[in-house]
Short mmCIF file of C-alpha atoms and ligand atoms in Angstrom, two decimals:
data_model
loop_
_atom_site.label_atom_id
_atom_site.label_comp_id
_atom_site.label_asym_id
_atom_site.label_seq_id
_atom_site.Cartn_x
_atom_site.Cartn_y
_atom_site.Cartn_z
CA MET Y 21 -0.94 2.37 -16.45
CA GLN Y 22 0.65 4.57 -13.66
CA LEU Y 23 -1.36 4.52 -10.26
CA VAL Y 24 -1.22 5.52 -6.98
CA PHE Y 25 -3.24 3.61 -4.14
CA LEU Y 26 -4.11 5.95 -1.22
CA GLY Y 27 -6.09 5.43 1.91
CA ALA Y 28 -5.62 4.65 5.46
CA PRO Y 29 -3.79 1.56 7.13
CA GLY Y 30 -5.82 -1.53 6.52
CA VAL Y 31 -8.21 -0.51 3.96
CA GLY Y 32 -7.14 -3.31 1.17
CA LYS Y 33 -4.86 -1.38 -0.65
CA GLY Y 34 -2.17 -4.21 -0.99
CA THR Y 35 -5.08 -6.93 -1.73
CA GLN Y 36 -6.18 -4.99 -4.58
CA ALA Y 37 -2.44 -3.75 -6.10
CA ASP Y 38 -1.89 -7.43 -6.01
CA LYS Y 39 -5.22 -8.21 -7.94
CA VAL Y 40 -4.68 -5.31 -10.38
CA SER Y 41 -1.20 -5.94 -10.90
CA VAL Y 42 -1.60 -9.77 -12.06
CA GLN Y 43 -4.83 -8.76 -13.95
CA TYR Y 44 -3.16 -5.75 -15.68
CA GLY Y 45 0.52 -6.96 -16.04
CA VAL Y 46 1.83 -4.14 -14.13
CA VAL Y 47 4.19 -4.08 -11.06
CA LYS Y 48 3.07 -3.34 -7.78
CA ILE Y 49 5.60 -1.20 -5.76
CA SER Y 50 4.57 -0.97 -2.10
CA THR Y 51 6.96 0.98 -0.07
CA GLY Y 52 5.65 -0.98 3.08
CA ASP Y 53 6.78 -4.41 1.55
CA LEU Y 54 10.12 -2.85 0.55
CA LEU Y 55 10.76 -1.49 4.02
CA ARG Y 56 9.87 -5.03 5.72
CA GLU Y 57 12.26 -6.65 3.43
CA ALA Y 58 15.28 -4.02 4.39
CA VAL Y 59 14.11 -5.14 7.99
CA ARG Y 60 14.45 -8.58 7.38
CA ASN Y 61 17.61 -8.58 5.51
CA ARG Y 62 18.72 -6.60 8.51
CA THR Y 63 20.48 -3.66 5.97
CA THR Y 64 21.61 -0.27 7.43
CA LEU Y 65 18.31 1.13 6.11
CA GLY Y 66 16.03 -1.55 7.37
CA LEU Y 67 17.64 -1.25 10.88
CA GLU Y 68 16.80 2.54 10.90
CA ALA Y 69 13.12 2.01 9.52
CA LYS Y 70 12.28 -0.66 12.13
CA SER Y 71 11.93 1.60 15.02
CA TYR Y 72 9.45 3.89 13.14
CA MET Y 73 7.45 0.97 11.73
CA ASP Y 74 7.08 -0.92 15.14
CA GLN Y 75 5.46 2.29 16.44
CA GLY Y 76 3.25 2.81 13.72
CA LYS Y 77 5.26 6.22 12.59
CA LEU Y 78 6.45 7.28 9.22
CA VAL Y 79 9.81 6.47 8.15
CA PRO Y 80 11.52 9.86 7.09
CA ASP Y 81 10.60 11.05 3.63
CA SER Y 82 14.16 11.07 2.47
CA VAL Y 83 14.50 6.99 3.09
CA VAL Y 84 11.39 6.35 1.25
CA ILE Y 85 11.91 8.90 -1.45
CA GLY Y 86 15.20 7.29 -2.46
CA LEU Y 87 13.62 3.52 -2.39
CA VAL Y 88 11.22 4.62 -4.80
CA ARG Y 89 13.72 6.69 -7.03
CA ASP Y 90 15.63 3.46 -7.18
CA LYS Y 91 12.58 1.45 -8.05
CA LEU Y 92 11.21 3.70 -10.69
CA ALA Y 93 14.83 3.59 -12.42
CA ASP Y 94 14.50 -0.03 -13.16
CA PRO Y 95 13.13 -0.57 -16.63
CA GLY Y 96 11.25 -3.45 -15.42
CA TYR Y 97 8.43 -0.81 -14.91
CA ALA Y 98 8.11 0.48 -18.01
CA LYS Y 99 4.93 -1.17 -18.73
CA GLY Y 100 3.28 0.53 -15.63
CA PHE Y 101 3.29 0.15 -12.02
CA ILE Y 102 1.02 0.90 -9.00
CA LEU Y 103 2.41 2.76 -6.03
CA ASP Y 104 0.73 1.23 -3.02
CA GLY Y 105 1.49 3.28 0.21
CA PHE Y 106 3.64 6.16 -1.42
CA PRO Y 107 3.31 8.89 -1.56
CA ARG Y 108 2.29 9.34 2.17
CA THR Y 109 2.96 12.91 2.87
CA VAL Y 110 2.72 16.19 0.71
CA PRO Y 111 6.84 16.42 0.33
CA GLN Y 112 6.59 12.81 -1.23
CA ALA Y 113 3.97 13.60 -3.69
CA GLU Y 114 6.07 16.55 -4.46
CA ALA Y 115 9.54 14.37 -4.96
CA LEU Y 116 7.37 11.96 -7.01
CA ALA Y 117 6.08 14.56 -9.35
CA GLY Y 118 9.73 15.26 -9.77
CA VAL Y 119 11.08 11.90 -10.22
CA LEU Y 120 8.24 11.09 -13.01
CA ASP Y 121 8.72 14.52 -14.67
CA GLU Y 122 12.47 13.80 -15.05
CA ARG Y 123 11.30 10.18 -16.66
CA ARG Y 124 8.61 12.02 -18.99
CA VAL Y 125 6.14 9.50 -17.37
CA ARG Y 126 2.44 10.67 -16.73
CA LEU Y 127 0.55 9.62 -13.26
CA ASP Y 128 -2.72 8.29 -14.79
CA ARG Y 129 -4.76 8.37 -11.50
CA VAL Y 130 -4.91 8.27 -7.87
CA ILE Y 131 -7.38 5.74 -6.21
CA ASN Y 132 -8.75 6.97 -2.62
CA PHE Y 133 -9.61 3.79 -1.06
CA GLN Y 134 -12.62 4.50 1.57
CA VAL Y 135 -13.47 2.24 4.49
CA PRO Y 136 -15.20 2.98 7.96
CA ARG Y 137 -12.69 3.20 11.06
CA THR Y 138 -14.48 0.04 12.66
CA GLU Y 139 -13.95 -2.07 9.84
CA ILE Y 140 -10.52 -0.87 9.62
CA VAL Y 141 -9.64 -1.91 12.87
CA LYS Y 142 -11.32 -5.54 12.39
CA ARG Y 143 -9.36 -5.88 9.10
CA LEU Y 144 -6.12 -4.63 10.55
CA SER Y 145 -6.15 -6.93 13.95
CA GLY Y 146 -7.26 -10.02 11.94
CA ARG Y 147 -4.43 -9.90 9.30
CA ARG Y 148 -1.86 -12.50 9.31
CA SER Y 149 0.88 -12.70 6.83
CA CYS Y 150 3.55 -15.37 5.50
CA PRO Y 151 7.13 -14.36 6.66
CA LYS Y 152 8.45 -16.38 3.70
CA CYS Y 153 6.34 -15.70 0.65
CA GLN Y 154 4.47 -12.43 2.05
CA ALA Y 155 1.03 -13.54 1.12
CA THR Y 156 -1.60 -11.78 3.10
CA TYR Y 157 -4.69 -13.34 4.87
CA HIS Y 158 -7.34 -12.62 7.33
CA VAL Y 159 -8.27 -14.75 10.29
CA LYS Y 160 -12.24 -14.44 9.43
CA PHE Y 161 -12.51 -12.33 5.84
CA ALA Y 162 -9.77 -14.24 3.89
CA PRO Y 163 -8.36 -17.35 5.95
CA SER Y 164 -5.67 -20.03 4.99
CA LYS Y 165 -7.05 -23.07 3.64
CA LYS Y 166 -4.27 -24.56 5.88
CA GLY Y 167 -5.49 -22.54 9.14
CA ILE Y 168 -2.11 -21.42 10.70
CA LEU Y 169 -0.07 -22.14 7.62
CA CYS Y 170 0.42 -20.30 4.43
CA ASP Y 171 -1.86 -21.87 1.55
CA ARG Y 172 1.30 -21.33 -0.88
CA CYS Y 173 4.29 -22.43 0.94
CA ASP Y 174 3.20 -24.34 4.35
CA GLU Y 175 4.90 -21.54 6.28
CA ALA Y 176 3.50 -20.53 9.91
CA LEU Y 177 1.41 -17.29 9.65
CA VAL Y 178 2.48 -14.39 11.75
CA GLN Y 179 0.88 -11.28 12.75
CA ARG Y 180 2.59 -8.10 11.87
CA SER Y 181 4.28 -6.13 14.63
CA ASP Y 182 2.79 -2.81 13.63
CA ASP Y 183 -0.96 -4.59 14.02
CA GLN Y 184 -0.94 -4.48 17.55
CA PRO Y 185 -3.78 -2.14 18.92
CA GLU Y 186 -1.43 0.53 19.98
CA ALA Y 187 0.59 0.63 16.79
CA ILE Y 188 -2.82 0.86 14.95
CA GLU Y 189 -4.10 3.81 16.92
CA THR Y 190 -0.67 5.59 16.11
CA ARG Y 191 -1.02 4.43 12.43
CA LEU Y 192 -4.62 5.81 12.08
CA LYS Y 193 -3.43 9.21 13.52
CA VAL Y 194 -0.49 9.76 11.41
CA TYR Y 195 -3.12 8.85 8.55
CA GLU Y 196 -5.09 11.56 9.83
CA GLU Y 197 -2.20 13.97 10.04
CA GLN Y 198 0.16 13.35 7.60
CA THR Y 199 -1.45 11.28 4.66
CA ALA Y 200 -5.16 12.49 4.38
CA PRO Y 201 -4.17 16.03 3.29
CA LEU Y 202 -2.90 14.22 -0.02
CA ILE Y 203 -6.54 14.00 -0.87
CA ASN Y 204 -7.17 17.66 -1.42
CA TYR Y 205 -3.68 17.76 -3.00
CA TYR Y 206 -4.55 15.33 -5.72
CA ALA Y 207 -8.33 16.24 -6.02
CA ALA Y 208 -7.02 19.87 -7.05
CA LYS Y 209 -4.87 18.43 -9.81
CA ASN Y 210 -8.14 16.53 -11.17
CA MET Y 211 -6.48 13.12 -10.60
CA LEU Y 212 -8.46 11.77 -7.53
CA SER Y 213 -11.13 9.06 -7.51
CA HIS Y 214 -12.88 7.82 -4.60
CA LEU Y 215 -13.48 4.40 -4.21
CA ASP Y 216 -16.11 2.83 -1.65
CA SER Y 217 -13.75 -0.17 -0.39
CA ALA Y 218 -15.98 -1.33 2.38
CA GLY Y 219 -17.29 -4.53 0.44
CA SER Y 220 -15.61 -7.91 -0.26
CA VAL Y 221 -12.70 -8.33 -1.80
CA ASP Y 222 -14.23 -9.13 -5.33
CA SER Y 223 -17.03 -6.29 -5.21
CA VAL Y 224 -14.10 -3.78 -4.30
CA TYR Y 225 -12.16 -5.11 -7.24
CA ASP Y 226 -15.17 -5.04 -9.57
CA ASN Y 227 -15.91 -1.38 -8.65
CA LEU Y 228 -11.97 -0.66 -9.13
CA THR Y 229 -11.78 -1.99 -12.66
CA LYS Y 230 -14.74 0.38 -13.81
CA VAL Y 231 -12.80 3.07 -12.23
CA LEU Y 232 -9.85 1.93 -14.09
CA ALA Y 233 -11.15 1.16 -17.64
CA PRO Y 234 -10.15 4.52 -19.29
CA TYR Y 235 -6.84 4.27 -18.17
CA ARG Y 236 -6.23 0.56 -19.22
CA SER Y 237 -4.91 1.14 -22.70
CA ALA Y 238 -3.42 4.67 -21.76
P1 AP5 U 321 2.36 -0.26 4.72
O1 AP5 U 321 3.00 -1.99 4.65
O2 AP5 U 321 2.26 0.31 3.48
O3 AP5 U 321 1.08 -0.28 5.75
P2 AP5 U 321 -0.32 0.40 5.58
O4 AP5 U 321 -0.37 1.81 4.62
O5 AP5 U 321 -0.59 0.81 7.02
O6 AP5 U 321 -1.23 -0.23 4.63
P3 AP5 U 321 -1.49 -1.91 5.17
O7 AP5 U 321 -0.54 -2.90 4.85
O8 AP5 U 321 -1.46 -1.82 6.72
O9 AP5 U 321 -2.91 -2.19 4.84
P4 AP5 U 321 -3.40 -2.32 3.11
O10 AP5 U 321 -4.34 -1.07 2.83
O11 AP5 U 321 -2.41 -2.52 2.18
O12 AP5 U 321 -4.49 -3.42 3.47
P5 AP5 U 321 -4.26 -4.98 3.16
O13 AP5 U 321 -4.63 -5.26 1.56
O14 AP5 U 321 -2.97 -5.55 3.49
O15 AP5 U 321 3.35 0.21 5.57
C1 AP5 U 321 4.00 -0.13 7.37
C2 AP5 U 321 4.89 0.69 7.54
O16 AP5 U 321 5.68 1.14 6.81
C3 AP5 U 321 4.05 2.09 7.82
O17 AP5 U 321 3.67 2.36 9.08
C4 AP5 U 321 5.53 3.05 7.88
O18 AP5 U 321 6.25 2.91 9.18
C5 AP5 U 321 6.07 2.33 6.67
N1 AP5 U 321 6.00 2.86 5.45
C6 AP5 U 321 5.17 2.53 4.27
N2 AP5 U 321 5.50 3.35 3.48
C7 AP5 U 321 5.87 4.63 3.79
C8 AP5 U 321 5.72 5.81 3.30
N3 AP5 U 321 5.45 6.08 1.88
N4 AP5 U 321 6.40 6.85 3.90
C9 AP5 U 321 6.84 6.49 5.16
N5 AP5 U 321 6.78 5.56 5.83
C10 AP5 U 321 6.25 4.39 5.29
O19 AP5 U 321 -5.56 -5.81 3.83
C11 AP5 U 321 -5.60 -5.48 5.31
C12 AP5 U 321 -6.52 -6.94 5.95
O20 AP5 U 321 -7.91 -6.81 5.44
C13 AP5 U 321 -5.48 -8.36 5.13
O21 AP5 U 321 -5.65 -9.21 6.15
C14 AP5 U 321 -6.63 -8.41 4.03
O22 AP5 U 321 -6.77 -9.69 3.92
C15 AP5 U 321 -8.14 -7.98 4.75
N6 AP5 U 321 -8.81 -7.36 3.74
C16 AP5 U 321 -8.61 -6.76 2.40
N7 AP5 U 321 -9.42 -6.21 1.75
C17 AP5 U 321 -10.74 -6.75 2.35
C18 AP5 U 321 -12.18 -6.76 1.98
N8 AP5 U 321 -12.56 -6.02 1.12
N9 AP5 U 321 -12.91 -7.31 2.79
C19 AP5 U 321 -12.54 -7.71 4.11
N10 AP5 U 321 -11.16 -7.87 4.33
C20 AP5 U 321 -10.30 -7.21 3.91
#
């Protein structure tokens, strides 16, 4: 099963991609996670990406396209994948189509997660993550059982630098200008399914599994 999870920052793409990845045995490829890993490791790419990410701007297409191209070359992805947060621009979508064509892989579906803006801001401003295992929490909607520590590894949870109010505003603006055009792009190819993602994590997941049912054994 080959999927793209599309949607504004904070709609819950990563949360749902983690669940689908475990339940369906497919790999999640999150460009945000890959870039944050590069920043943590202080690689050349990470140092270049950091200033864009902290401001809530998109990292240049050439950088993220290269990252995804490398990931998709790994034979471990043969069972399927979820692209979480990629593509985010029309040039990225065109590059993805080219890479998949080269590998003779079909993209099954693009899921467009939809949440009202006020809810998105609540989700992003309350998000906390574990700097060690990358688990994601929310202070109100998905709190750690250990308070400010990670349930899994006891590390102190942190707030992402781009979850500050100014960066959230920029990310939402960038989404509208550069990523939202992908909705029409994939709709025109009959590849798009909309998903109301305003409910609880479990109810969104239930609806998502219904949308994915036709592709499960594909
Ligand atoms: P990235 O990490 O991809 O950030 P994003 O797209 O802004 O998405 P988020 O991770 O913020 O949100 P999400 O939809 O995954 O929500 P989540 O599940 O965490 O990218 C970060 C940066 O990297 C970008 O700004 C850019 O600079 C760069 N970048 C990445 N990809 C790029 C690309 N392709 N091109 C160029 N640059 C790129 O949930 C959010 C919160 O809500 C959590 O706290 C969660 O617990 C909670 N939550 C989730 N679901 C629910 C629910 N149903 N009810 C209540 N709370 C919920």
